[in-house]
């Protein structure tokens, strides 16, 4: 599926001598226990969906869910991308979703893309037929949204029901979901057996993690805009803030990495999983394009009527020694600019939660989120939804995106200025990526520390929040630190400021 040597390839780059995915050392056929999928039960669900499709004269989903033995999501990466051109990966400290294929697509464009996806999914979920002992709360719809409603290599809004989905919830339960779409007058029972065979093939291939991407001589890195041009943009933003046009603006920059060979998505994801503890590693892959990353920022989750978001802003590097690390940690908590930047984000999230929640909890002081090479100020915002029957997770996503952490404040004026100032379109960078279930619950992250992969090109993104007093040189160094996780995953050497070298 992905931007690999061929659709779905999981080996090293063509012509390289890089190692193959590691083996568990187990003899063939002695990996994870294959689930005994109830073909008769799935066929019964399919028959009911066929009747519903005829009655409604519309395509109807048939879904079978059951619990299975736990599976390490990292060991599913290679087999998933071998078997499909459409894949979704979500591995967070709380849950994981690995999905392949599509039983139903939901694609929208324009300013109404969030509402359009929700409306389409509500209609499909209302008519869907589900069976099996698995939980209804299992993820059903996966995908995400571009930062702004503009055409690009990936749709402005793309979510879909996977044919095969393996999900682990916060309690460690693992569920296998199988879905097919049934068209009126065209009941294809063989499709059920085919999906089961695909699922068994996927799970039987579990047994090794992808190896890191090899370094390839001839890789080049281009900055867009150049460092000097970007620092000039930061100075312009600071000037606009000083004139009172806005309080904060988030400016992004790109690194365009060109490799002699296509990038292997499982290798990139495996490296991110190993190196970026505490983040959500994600991938949305379709039609030869893959958007991947390891983000520290949750946009919003909704479960059992409770919503949760994260106010994340301000950055500082980790120290080389424990003493230096402790000093930098204390400095971040005491830094006035950093606290002002984070307070802008917190206030906006609090205001948005107040509009839809009857109870909202925000800590009085921010905490420090420590990541492998960076740390940020963050606050957790929790709320109890006032009208859970009419407020789903996509309503919250639309209300919150983009937060001041990735756009600015006030929202409209800042976004207009960014759109006119940045010399590229952000695509899916800083957009919402995640999943939801049939009850309109789900979890979405902000797609940071990310890259768009297509064949031998990787386009990396990083941004900084500009407020009064921002120093262009310091902000440039911060983007270098934010590029480093993805550059490391792509095996691109980094210079002293964290930017790629060639």
Tab-separated table of C-alpha atoms in Angstrom:
chain	number	residue	atom	x	y	z
A	1	UNK	CA	0.000	0.000	0.000
A	2	UNK	CA	2.343	2.588	0.913
A	3	UNK	CA	5.162	4.532	-0.532
A	4	UNK	CA	7.313	1.405	-0.670
A	5	UNK	CA	9.406	-0.308	-3.340
A	6	UNK	CA	6.187	-1.705	-4.706
A	7	UNK	CA	2.623	-1.448	-3.342
A	8	UNK	CA	2.849	-2.846	0.158
A	9	UNK	CA	6.493	-3.913	0.086
A	10	UNK	CA	8.090	-4.351	3.494
A	11	UNK	CA	11.651	-5.232	2.532
A	12	UNK	CA	14.551	-2.801	2.320
A	13	UNK	CA	14.936	-0.338	-0.523
A	14	UNK	CA	15.577	-1.927	-3.910
A	15	UNK	CA	19.273	-2.391	-4.500
A	16	UNK	CA	20.105	-2.057	-0.800
A	17	UNK	CA	21.591	-4.755	1.364
A	18	UNK	CA	19.527	-3.812	4.420
A	19	UNK	CA	18.240	-6.579	6.708
A	20	UNK	CA	14.835	-8.123	6.372
A	21	UNK	CA	12.198	-7.899	9.145
A	22	UNK	CA	13.332	-9.718	12.252
A	23	UNK	CA	12.019	-13.159	13.028
A	24	UNK	CA	10.721	-14.267	16.389
A	25	UNK	CA	12.770	-17.441	16.088
A	26	UNK	CA	9.636	-19.568	16.219
A	27	UNK	CA	9.133	-22.307	13.639
A	28	UNK	CA	6.548	-21.536	10.953
A	29	UNK	CA	2.999	-21.977	12.174
A	30	UNK	CA	3.852	-21.587	15.853
A	31	UNK	CA	3.172	-17.846	16.143
A	32	UNK	CA	0.082	-16.319	17.766
A	33	UNK	CA	-2.938	-18.548	18.125
A	34	UNK	CA	-5.197	-18.037	15.104
A	35	UNK	CA	-8.758	-17.196	16.108
A	36	UNK	CA	-11.530	-19.600	15.218
A	37	UNK	CA	-13.635	-17.155	13.200
A	38	UNK	CA	-17.294	-18.146	13.031
A	39	UNK	CA	-17.972	-18.318	9.293
A	40	UNK	CA	-21.594	-19.376	9.863
A	41	UNK	CA	-22.155	-16.417	12.195
A	42	UNK	CA	-20.618	-13.951	9.759
A	43	UNK	CA	-22.708	-15.399	6.899
A	44	UNK	CA	-25.840	-14.919	9.006
A	45	UNK	CA	-24.925	-11.272	9.562
A	46	UNK	CA	-24.241	-10.953	5.834
A	47	UNK	CA	-27.680	-12.387	5.008
A	48	UNK	CA	-29.348	-9.847	7.299
A	49	UNK	CA	-27.337	-7.048	5.700
A	50	UNK	CA	-28.401	-8.287	2.271
A	51	UNK	CA	-32.055	-8.040	3.294
A	52	UNK	CA	-31.463	-4.560	4.737
A	53	UNK	CA	-29.749	-3.454	1.517
A	54	UNK	CA	-32.743	-4.594	-0.513
A	55	UNK	CA	-35.223	-2.899	1.819
A	56	UNK	CA	-33.334	0.374	1.909
A	57	UNK	CA	-32.114	0.214	-1.700
A	58	UNK	CA	-28.688	1.308	-0.482
A	59	UNK	CA	-25.315	-0.188	0.302
A	60	UNK	CA	-25.296	-1.782	3.757
A	61	UNK	CA	-22.408	-2.805	5.991
A	62	UNK	CA	-22.084	-6.253	7.518
A	63	UNK	CA	-19.632	-6.430	10.445
A	64	UNK	CA	-18.464	-9.330	12.586
A	65	UNK	CA	-16.571	-8.680	15.828
A	66	UNK	CA	-14.899	-11.048	18.265
A	67	UNK	CA	-12.169	-10.934	20.866
A	68	UNK	CA	-8.849	-12.562	20.020
A	69	UNK	CA	-5.557	-13.214	21.769
A	70	UNK	CA	-3.439	-10.067	22.242
A	71	UNK	CA	-1.212	-9.125	19.302
A	72	UNK	CA	1.780	-6.774	19.356
A	73	UNK	CA	0.743	-3.997	16.924
A	74	UNK	CA	4.350	-3.566	15.788
A	75	UNK	CA	4.327	-7.127	14.509
A	76	UNK	CA	1.307	-6.369	12.316
A	77	UNK	CA	2.965	-3.516	10.423
A	78	UNK	CA	4.788	-5.543	7.787
A	79	UNK	CA	1.959	-7.995	7.012
A	80	UNK	CA	-0.630	-5.187	6.822
A	81	UNK	CA	1.323	-3.145	4.291
A	82	UNK	CA	2.143	-6.227	2.223
A	83	UNK	CA	-1.539	-7.026	1.779
A	84	UNK	CA	-3.254	-3.724	1.000
A	85	UNK	CA	-3.010	-0.311	-0.633
A	86	UNK	CA	-5.272	1.144	2.071
A	87	UNK	CA	-4.053	0.991	5.660
A	88	UNK	CA	-4.453	2.777	8.978
A	89	UNK	CA	-2.148	2.603	11.990
A	90	UNK	CA	-2.728	4.085	15.448
A	91	UNK	CA	-0.536	3.043	18.371
A	92	UNK	CA	-0.884	5.188	21.483
A	93	UNK	CA	-0.002	4.543	25.136
A	94	UNK	CA	-3.711	3.776	25.709
A	95	UNK	CA	-4.877	1.899	22.624
A	96	UNK	CA	-3.970	0.617	19.181
A	97	UNK	CA	-5.774	0.174	15.865
A	98	UNK	CA	-4.277	-1.614	12.866
A	99	UNK	CA	-6.548	-1.753	9.832
A	100	UNK	CA	-6.411	-2.788	6.187
A	101	UNK	CA	-8.685	-2.541	3.163
A	102	UNK	CA	-11.957	-0.656	2.874
A	103	UNK	CA	-15.555	-1.833	3.033
A	104	UNK	CA	-16.951	1.715	2.765
A	105	UNK	CA	-15.335	5.101	2.068
A	106	UNK	CA	-16.489	8.483	3.360
A	107	UNK	CA	-14.893	11.359	1.452
A	108	UNK	CA	-15.814	15.019	1.849
A	109	UNK	CA	-14.506	18.376	0.674
A	110	UNK	CA	-14.840	21.979	1.712
A	111	UNK	CA	-15.663	23.733	4.949
A	112	UNK	CA	-18.425	21.237	5.786
A	113	UNK	CA	-16.165	18.204	5.654
A	114	UNK	CA	-16.506	17.310	9.349
A	115	UNK	CA	-20.299	17.491	9.320
A	116	UNK	CA	-20.404	15.621	6.017
A	117	UNK	CA	-18.393	12.704	7.378
A	118	UNK	CA	-20.516	12.569	10.505
A	119	UNK	CA	-23.785	12.613	8.547
A	120	UNK	CA	-22.622	9.909	6.166
A	121	UNK	CA	-21.363	7.712	8.984
A	122	UNK	CA	-24.521	8.161	11.071
A	123	UNK	CA	-26.607	6.994	8.135
A	124	UNK	CA	-24.339	4.028	7.408
A	125	UNK	CA	-24.064	3.017	11.074
A	126	UNK	CA	-27.843	3.228	11.525
A	127	UNK	CA	-28.420	0.719	8.696
A	128	UNK	CA	-25.392	-1.489	9.382
A	129	UNK	CA	-25.813	-5.035	10.644
A	130	UNK	CA	-23.297	-6.168	13.242
A	131	UNK	CA	-22.864	-9.469	15.016
A	132	UNK	CA	-20.477	-11.508	17.065
A	133	UNK	CA	-19.449	-11.358	20.709
A	134	UNK	CA	-17.138	-8.342	20.274
A	135	UNK	CA	-17.937	-4.956	21.791
A	136	UNK	CA	-19.952	-2.353	19.872
A	137	UNK	CA	-17.485	0.199	21.223
A	138	UNK	CA	-14.724	-1.196	19.003
A	139	UNK	CA	-13.363	1.328	16.472
A	140	UNK	CA	-15.332	1.217	13.220
A	141	UNK	CA	-14.279	4.252	11.181
A	142	UNK	CA	-10.657	5.366	10.701
A	143	UNK	CA	-8.850	8.162	8.861
A	144	UNK	CA	-8.500	11.901	9.174
A	145	UNK	CA	-8.616	15.393	7.725
A	146	UNK	CA	-6.343	17.898	6.046
A	147	UNK	CA	-5.384	20.978	8.024
A	148	UNK	CA	-7.454	23.177	5.697
A	149	UNK	CA	-10.102	22.326	3.089
A	150	UNK	CA	-7.832	22.389	0.050
A	151	UNK	CA	-7.233	19.698	-2.590
A	152	UNK	CA	-4.063	17.627	-2.211
A	153	UNK	CA	-2.586	14.154	-2.730
A	154	UNK	CA	-4.862	12.843	0.042
A	155	UNK	CA	-8.525	13.939	0.197
A	156	UNK	CA	-9.485	16.880	2.388
A	157	UNK	CA	-11.468	14.421	4.516
A	158	UNK	CA	-11.059	10.661	4.254
A	159	UNK	CA	-12.473	8.152	6.700
A	160	UNK	CA	-13.398	4.584	5.991
A	161	UNK	CA	-14.652	1.297	7.433
A	162	UNK	CA	-11.762	-1.193	7.150
A	163	UNK	CA	-12.367	-4.716	5.894
A	164	UNK	CA	-10.066	-6.005	8.649
A	165	UNK	CA	-9.344	-4.185	11.912
A	166	UNK	CA	-7.406	-5.306	14.976
A	167	UNK	CA	-7.951	-3.047	17.991
A	168	UNK	CA	-6.605	-3.086	21.529
A	169	UNK	CA	-8.506	-1.005	24.069
A	170	UNK	CA	-7.260	0.732	27.195
A	171	UNK	CA	-7.901	-2.420	29.250
A	172	UNK	CA	-5.810	-4.579	26.936
A	173	UNK	CA	-8.710	-6.417	25.288
A	174	UNK	CA	-8.041	-7.158	21.625
A	175	UNK	CA	-10.862	-7.299	19.081
A	176	UNK	CA	-10.896	-8.473	15.482
A	177	UNK	CA	-13.496	-6.722	13.303
A	178	UNK	CA	-14.367	-7.908	9.797
A	179	UNK	CA	-16.587	-5.814	7.501
A	180	UNK	CA	-17.972	-6.064	3.981
A	181	UNK	CA	-20.290	-3.797	2.045
A	182	UNK	CA	-23.436	-5.338	0.571
A	183	UNK	CA	-25.026	-3.747	-2.499
A	184	UNK	CA	-28.755	-4.136	-3.269
A	185	UNK	CA	-29.378	-7.126	-5.523
A	186	UNK	CA	-25.747	-8.240	-5.453
A	187	UNK	CA	-25.188	-10.533	-2.463
A	188	UNK	CA	-21.668	-11.907	-2.785
A	189	UNK	CA	-21.291	-14.478	-0.038
A	190	UNK	CA	-17.804	-15.385	-1.234
A	191	UNK	CA	-16.682	-11.967	0.010
A	192	UNK	CA	-17.274	-13.097	3.593
A	193	UNK	CA	-15.044	-16.137	3.176
A	194	UNK	CA	-12.478	-13.962	1.414
A	195	UNK	CA	-12.286	-11.476	4.293
A	196	UNK	CA	-11.911	-14.303	6.801
A	197	UNK	CA	-9.110	-15.787	4.710
A	198	UNK	CA	-7.391	-12.380	4.576
A	199	UNK	CA	-7.691	-11.989	8.339
A	200	UNK	CA	-6.218	-15.402	8.981
A	201	UNK	CA	-3.419	-14.671	6.532
A	202	UNK	CA	-2.674	-11.387	8.302
A	203	UNK	CA	-2.596	-12.906	11.777
A	204	UNK	CA	-0.604	-15.941	10.677
A	205	UNK	CA	2.126	-13.603	9.366
A	206	UNK	CA	2.657	-11.988	12.781
A	207	UNK	CA	6.068	-12.761	14.193
A	208	UNK	CA	8.585	-10.004	13.515
A	209	UNK	CA	9.048	-6.249	13.654
A	210	UNK	CA	10.237	-4.240	10.642
A	211	UNK	CA	13.887	-3.256	10.610
A	212	UNK	CA	14.938	0.395	10.472
A	213	UNK	CA	15.282	2.151	7.132
A	214	UNK	CA	18.841	1.906	5.793
A	215	UNK	CA	20.857	5.037	5.110
A	216	UNK	CA	21.122	5.617	1.365
A	217	UNK	CA	23.897	7.683	-0.191
A	218	UNK	CA	22.520	10.247	-2.572
A	219	UNK	CA	19.671	11.382	-0.321
A	220	UNK	CA	19.139	15.140	-0.538
A	221	UNK	CA	17.347	17.592	1.771
A	222	UNK	CA	15.768	20.899	0.734
A	223	UNK	CA	14.412	23.482	3.178
A	224	UNK	CA	11.141	25.218	2.244
A	225	UNK	CA	11.423	28.094	2.848
A	226	UNK	CA	15.154	28.528	3.436
A	227	UNK	CA	16.299	29.133	6.996
A	228	UNK	CA	16.884	32.839	6.295
A	229	UNK	CA	13.488	33.259	4.640
A	230	UNK	CA	11.722	31.464	7.473
A	231	UNK	CA	13.389	33.612	10.122
A	232	UNK	CA	12.200	36.650	8.203
A	233	UNK	CA	8.637	35.258	8.335
A	234	UNK	CA	8.971	34.806	12.102
A	235	UNK	CA	10.074	38.432	12.413
A	236	UNK	CA	7.060	39.520	10.325
A	237	UNK	CA	4.729	37.509	12.568
A	238	UNK	CA	6.260	39.040	15.699
A	239	UNK	CA	5.815	42.497	14.148
A	240	UNK	CA	2.130	41.790	13.436
A	241	UNK	CA	1.673	40.650	17.027
A	242	UNK	CA	3.331	43.823	18.254
A	243	UNK	CA	0.881	45.847	16.147
A	244	UNK	CA	-2.047	44.001	17.772
A	245	UNK	CA	-3.186	42.061	14.684
A	246	UNK	CA	-3.197	38.771	16.635
A	247	UNK	CA	-1.822	37.285	19.856
A	248	UNK	CA	-0.158	34.172	18.472
A	249	UNK	CA	0.594	32.659	15.074
A	250	UNK	CA	1.976	29.209	14.347
A	251	UNK	CA	4.351	29.139	11.400
A	252	UNK	CA	5.389	25.873	9.754
A	253	UNK	CA	8.284	24.911	7.500
A	254	UNK	CA	9.107	21.888	5.362
A	255	UNK	CA	12.042	19.624	4.716
A	256	UNK	CA	11.781	17.820	1.401
A	257	UNK	CA	13.857	14.673	1.465
A	258	UNK	CA	14.573	12.908	-1.829
A	259	UNK	CA	15.858	9.339	-1.674
A	260	UNK	CA	17.245	7.230	-4.538
A	261	UNK	CA	14.647	4.582	-3.635
A	262	UNK	CA	11.087	4.595	-2.281
A	263	UNK	CA	10.608	4.680	1.469
A	264	UNK	CA	9.263	1.649	3.284
A	265	UNK	CA	6.375	2.670	5.544
A	266	UNK	CA	6.567	-0.251	8.026
A	267	UNK	CA	10.273	0.472	8.592
A	268	UNK	CA	9.542	4.143	9.273
A	269	UNK	CA	6.688	3.310	11.663
A	270	UNK	CA	8.731	0.657	13.441
A	271	UNK	CA	11.511	3.181	14.056
A	272	UNK	CA	9.034	5.711	15.435
A	273	UNK	CA	7.560	3.105	17.782
A	274	UNK	CA	11.016	2.241	19.100
A	275	UNK	CA	12.249	5.807	19.515
A	276	UNK	CA	9.207	7.936	20.396
A	277	UNK	CA	7.792	6.544	23.611
A	278	UNK	CA	4.817	8.465	24.981
A	279	UNK	CA	3.549	9.573	21.558
A	280	UNK	CA	0.821	8.302	19.243
A	281	UNK	CA	2.379	6.721	16.178
A	282	UNK	CA	0.013	6.913	13.211
A	283	UNK	CA	-0.275	6.294	9.484
A	284	UNK	CA	-2.982	6.974	6.922
A	285	UNK	CA	-2.092	5.304	3.649
A	286	UNK	CA	-4.047	5.339	0.408
A	287	UNK	CA	-3.266	4.982	-3.291
A	288	UNK	CA	0.515	5.129	-2.983
A	289	UNK	CA	0.565	8.037	-0.526
A	290	UNK	CA	1.203	7.685	3.191
A	291	UNK	CA	0.955	10.312	5.918
A	292	UNK	CA	2.875	9.131	8.980
A	293	UNK	CA	4.109	10.540	12.261
A	294	UNK	CA	4.556	10.300	16.014
A	295	UNK	CA	2.517	13.026	17.677
A	296	UNK	CA	2.524	13.974	21.351
A	297	UNK	CA	-0.749	15.909	21.098
A	298	UNK	CA	-4.269	14.582	21.563
A	299	UNK	CA	-6.941	16.750	19.989
A	300	UNK	CA	-9.932	15.136	21.692
A	301	UNK	CA	-11.327	11.807	22.829
A	302	UNK	CA	-14.896	10.978	23.770
A	303	UNK	CA	-15.913	7.883	25.736
A	304	UNK	CA	-19.032	7.211	27.802
A	305	UNK	CA	-20.043	10.868	27.743
A	306	UNK	CA	-16.677	12.176	28.925
A	307	UNK	CA	-14.479	14.307	26.682
A	308	UNK	CA	-10.765	14.839	27.103
A	309	UNK	CA	-8.345	17.165	25.349
A	310	UNK	CA	-4.795	18.386	25.849
A	311	UNK	CA	-3.416	21.894	25.858
A	312	UNK	CA	0.105	21.443	24.488
A	313	UNK	CA	2.460	24.319	23.718
A	314	UNK	CA	5.988	25.630	24.196
A	315	UNK	CA	9.065	23.501	23.675
A	316	UNK	CA	12.473	22.964	25.201
A	317	UNK	CA	15.145	20.354	24.444
A	318	UNK	CA	16.129	17.548	26.790
A	319	UNK	CA	19.425	17.829	28.634
A	320	UNK	CA	22.505	15.703	27.972
A	321	UNK	CA	22.886	14.894	31.693
A	322	UNK	CA	20.348	14.422	34.504
A	323	UNK	CA	21.422	17.713	36.062
A	324	UNK	CA	21.084	19.640	32.804
A	325	UNK	CA	17.759	17.936	32.097
A	326	UNK	CA	16.390	18.985	35.489
A	327	UNK	CA	17.604	22.557	34.931
A	328	UNK	CA	15.904	22.767	31.525
A	329	UNK	CA	12.713	21.305	32.930
A	330	UNK	CA	12.566	23.944	35.644
A	331	UNK	CA	13.421	26.652	33.121
A	332	UNK	CA	10.452	25.669	30.941
A	333	UNK	CA	8.052	25.900	33.880
A	334	UNK	CA	9.408	29.331	34.772
A	335	UNK	CA	9.645	30.765	31.251
A	336	UNK	CA	7.146	33.607	30.837
A	337	UNK	CA	6.912	33.339	27.031
A	338	UNK	CA	6.264	29.593	27.208
A	339	UNK	CA	3.581	29.982	29.842
A	340	UNK	CA	1.828	32.739	27.883
A	341	UNK	CA	1.878	30.596	24.751
A	342	UNK	CA	0.398	27.616	26.581
A	343	UNK	CA	-2.202	29.727	28.380
A	344	UNK	CA	-3.601	30.911	25.026
A	345	UNK	CA	-4.214	27.283	24.010
A	346	UNK	CA	-5.669	26.326	27.390
A	347	UNK	CA	-8.104	29.245	27.399
A	348	UNK	CA	-9.435	28.380	23.928
A	349	UNK	CA	-9.938	24.708	24.794
A	350	UNK	CA	-11.644	25.625	28.051
A	351	UNK	CA	-14.008	27.976	26.235
A	352	UNK	CA	-14.879	25.307	23.648
A	353	UNK	CA	-15.534	22.688	26.343
A	354	UNK	CA	-17.712	25.137	28.304
A	355	UNK	CA	-20.012	25.377	25.282
A	356	UNK	CA	-20.843	21.648	25.187
A	357	UNK	CA	-20.047	20.329	28.677
A	358	UNK	CA	-21.890	20.671	31.984
A	359	UNK	CA	-18.689	20.041	33.944
A	360	UNK	CA	-15.175	21.079	32.910
A	361	UNK	CA	-11.946	20.426	34.784
A	362	UNK	CA	-8.694	22.273	34.051
A	363	UNK	CA	-5.669	22.189	36.383
A	364	UNK	CA	-4.526	25.510	37.791
A	365	UNK	CA	-0.919	24.993	36.681
A	366	UNK	CA	0.530	23.306	33.579
A	367	UNK	CA	2.634	20.168	33.762
A	368	UNK	CA	5.720	19.181	31.778
A	369	UNK	CA	5.434	16.457	29.151
A	370	UNK	CA	8.832	14.790	28.724
A	371	UNK	CA	9.517	13.194	25.329
A	372	UNK	CA	12.721	11.539	24.095
A	373	UNK	CA	14.280	14.708	22.599
A	374	UNK	CA	11.843	17.478	23.579
A	375	UNK	CA	9.563	18.584	26.380
A	376	UNK	CA	6.428	20.711	26.341
A	377	UNK	CA	4.048	22.412	28.741
A	378	UNK	CA	0.647	20.738	28.822
A	379	UNK	CA	-2.640	20.718	30.696
A	380	UNK	CA	-5.355	18.075	30.526
A	381	UNK	CA	-8.899	19.329	29.949
A	382	UNK	CA	-11.767	17.014	30.952
A	383	UNK	CA	-15.489	17.534	30.532
A	384	UNK	CA	-18.848	15.800	30.903
A	385	UNK	CA	-20.901	16.249	27.728
A	386	UNK	CA	-24.201	18.041	28.404
A	387	UNK	CA	-26.093	16.456	25.481
A	388	UNK	CA	-24.422	13.117	24.654
A	389	UNK	CA	-27.225	12.095	22.292
A	390	UNK	CA	-26.416	14.964	19.935
A	391	UNK	CA	-22.703	15.564	20.529
A	392	UNK	CA	-20.332	13.107	18.911
A	393	UNK	CA	-16.572	13.086	18.687
A	394	UNK	CA	-16.573	14.719	15.231
A	395	UNK	CA	-18.614	17.622	16.630
A	396	UNK	CA	-15.779	18.170	19.108
A	397	UNK	CA	-13.110	17.762	16.427
A	398	UNK	CA	-14.775	20.429	14.283
A	399	UNK	CA	-15.182	22.754	17.259
A	400	UNK	CA	-11.555	22.436	18.363
A	401	UNK	CA	-9.599	22.253	15.112
A	402	UNK	CA	-7.310	24.038	14.633
A	403	UNK	CA	-6.357	24.883	18.192
A	404	UNK	CA	-4.057	27.851	18.876
A	405	UNK	CA	-1.277	25.260	19.296
A	406	UNK	CA	-1.203	24.720	15.513
A	407	UNK	CA	-3.011	27.774	14.121
A	408	UNK	CA	-2.996	30.808	16.327
A	409	UNK	CA	-5.279	33.225	18.150
A	410	UNK	CA	-7.663	34.718	17.312
A	411	UNK	CA	-8.367	31.852	14.934
A	412	UNK	CA	-9.830	33.408	11.791
A	413	UNK	CA	-7.501	36.347	11.366
A	414	UNK	CA	-4.419	34.279	12.144
A	415	UNK	CA	-5.355	31.487	9.735
A	416	UNK	CA	-5.955	33.991	6.949
A	417	UNK	CA	-2.519	35.514	7.546
A	418	UNK	CA	-0.826	32.088	7.649
A	419	UNK	CA	-2.539	31.007	4.428
A	420	UNK	CA	-1.285	34.120	2.669
A	421	UNK	CA	2.218	33.901	4.186
A	422	UNK	CA	3.377	30.266	4.214
A	423	UNK	CA	4.876	29.259	0.820
A	424	UNK	CA	3.256	25.792	0.772
A	425	UNK	CA	0.042	24.012	1.654
A	426	UNK	CA	0.178	22.062	4.921
A	427	UNK	CA	-1.775	19.116	3.562
A	428	UNK	CA	-2.577	16.788	6.459
A	429	UNK	CA	0.107	18.272	8.725
A	430	UNK	CA	-1.486	19.426	12.020
A	431	UNK	CA	-4.872	18.056	10.929
A	432	UNK	CA	-6.992	15.633	12.991
A	433	UNK	CA	-6.199	11.924	12.584
A	434	UNK	CA	-7.992	9.159	14.468
A	435	UNK	CA	-10.905	6.769	14.736
A	436	UNK	CA	-14.493	6.494	15.958
A	437	UNK	CA	-17.060	3.789	16.678
A	438	UNK	CA	-20.723	3.229	15.862
A	439	UNK	CA	-21.764	5.303	18.912
A	440	UNK	CA	-19.913	8.426	17.668
A	441	UNK	CA	-17.211	7.959	20.310
A	442	UNK	CA	-13.547	8.000	19.404
A	443	UNK	CA	-10.071	9.435	19.698
A	444	UNK	CA	-8.313	12.006	17.472
A	445	UNK	CA	-4.772	13.339	17.617
A	446	UNK	CA	-3.145	16.396	16.045
A	447	UNK	CA	-0.879	15.125	13.249
A	448	UNK	CA	2.465	16.594	14.357
A	449	UNK	CA	6.061	15.309	13.929
A	450	UNK	CA	4.866	14.011	10.600
A	451	UNK	CA	5.709	13.447	6.950
A	452	UNK	CA	3.972	12.740	3.674
A	453	UNK	CA	5.662	9.826	1.891
A	454	UNK	CA	5.270	9.173	-1.814
A	455	UNK	CA	7.709	6.929	-3.653
A	456	UNK	CA	11.188	8.336	-2.964
A	457	UNK	CA	10.070	11.685	-1.559
A	458	UNK	CA	9.347	12.492	2.074
A	459	UNK	CA	7.921	15.918	2.909
A	460	UNK	CA	8.447	16.680	6.598
A	461	UNK	CA	6.671	19.398	8.577
A	462	UNK	CA	7.446	21.279	11.780
A	463	UNK	CA	6.074	24.473	13.271
A	464	UNK	CA	6.495	26.937	16.128
A	465	UNK	CA	4.141	29.188	18.011
A	466	UNK	CA	5.151	32.818	17.579
A	467	UNK	CA	4.187	35.263	20.336
A	468	UNK	CA	5.459	38.640	21.484
A	469	UNK	CA	9.189	38.365	22.152
A	470	UNK	CA	9.824	35.328	19.897
A	471	UNK	CA	13.436	35.095	18.676
A	472	UNK	CA	13.712	33.876	15.038
A	473	UNK	CA	16.982	32.027	15.705
A	474	UNK	CA	15.528	30.206	18.706
A	475	UNK	CA	12.380	29.308	16.778
A	476	UNK	CA	14.469	27.927	13.897
A	477	UNK	CA	16.380	25.712	16.323
A	478	UNK	CA	13.072	24.477	17.733
A	479	UNK	CA	11.863	23.353	14.314
A	480	UNK	CA	15.125	21.455	13.928
A	481	UNK	CA	14.392	19.532	17.117
A	482	UNK	CA	10.881	18.776	15.883
A	483	UNK	CA	12.169	17.459	12.554
A	484	UNK	CA	14.620	15.102	14.239
A	485	UNK	CA	12.243	12.184	15.112
A	486	UNK	CA	11.104	11.820	11.509
A	487	UNK	CA	14.586	12.368	10.063
A	488	UNK	CA	15.896	9.624	12.345
A	489	UNK	CA	13.088	7.299	11.244
A	490	UNK	CA	14.032	7.974	7.607
A	491	UNK	CA	17.753	7.403	8.370
A	492	UNK	CA	18.647	10.948	7.308
A	493	UNK	CA	21.652	12.368	9.195
A	494	UNK	CA	20.955	15.560	11.136
A	495	UNK	CA	23.093	18.608	11.677
A	496	UNK	CA	23.687	20.345	14.999
A	497	UNK	CA	20.367	22.245	14.727
A	498	UNK	CA	18.427	19.035	14.022
A	499	UNK	CA	17.835	19.793	10.333
A	500	UNK	CA	18.751	17.192	7.755
A	501	UNK	CA	22.095	17.094	6.011
A	502	UNK	CA	22.873	15.571	2.666
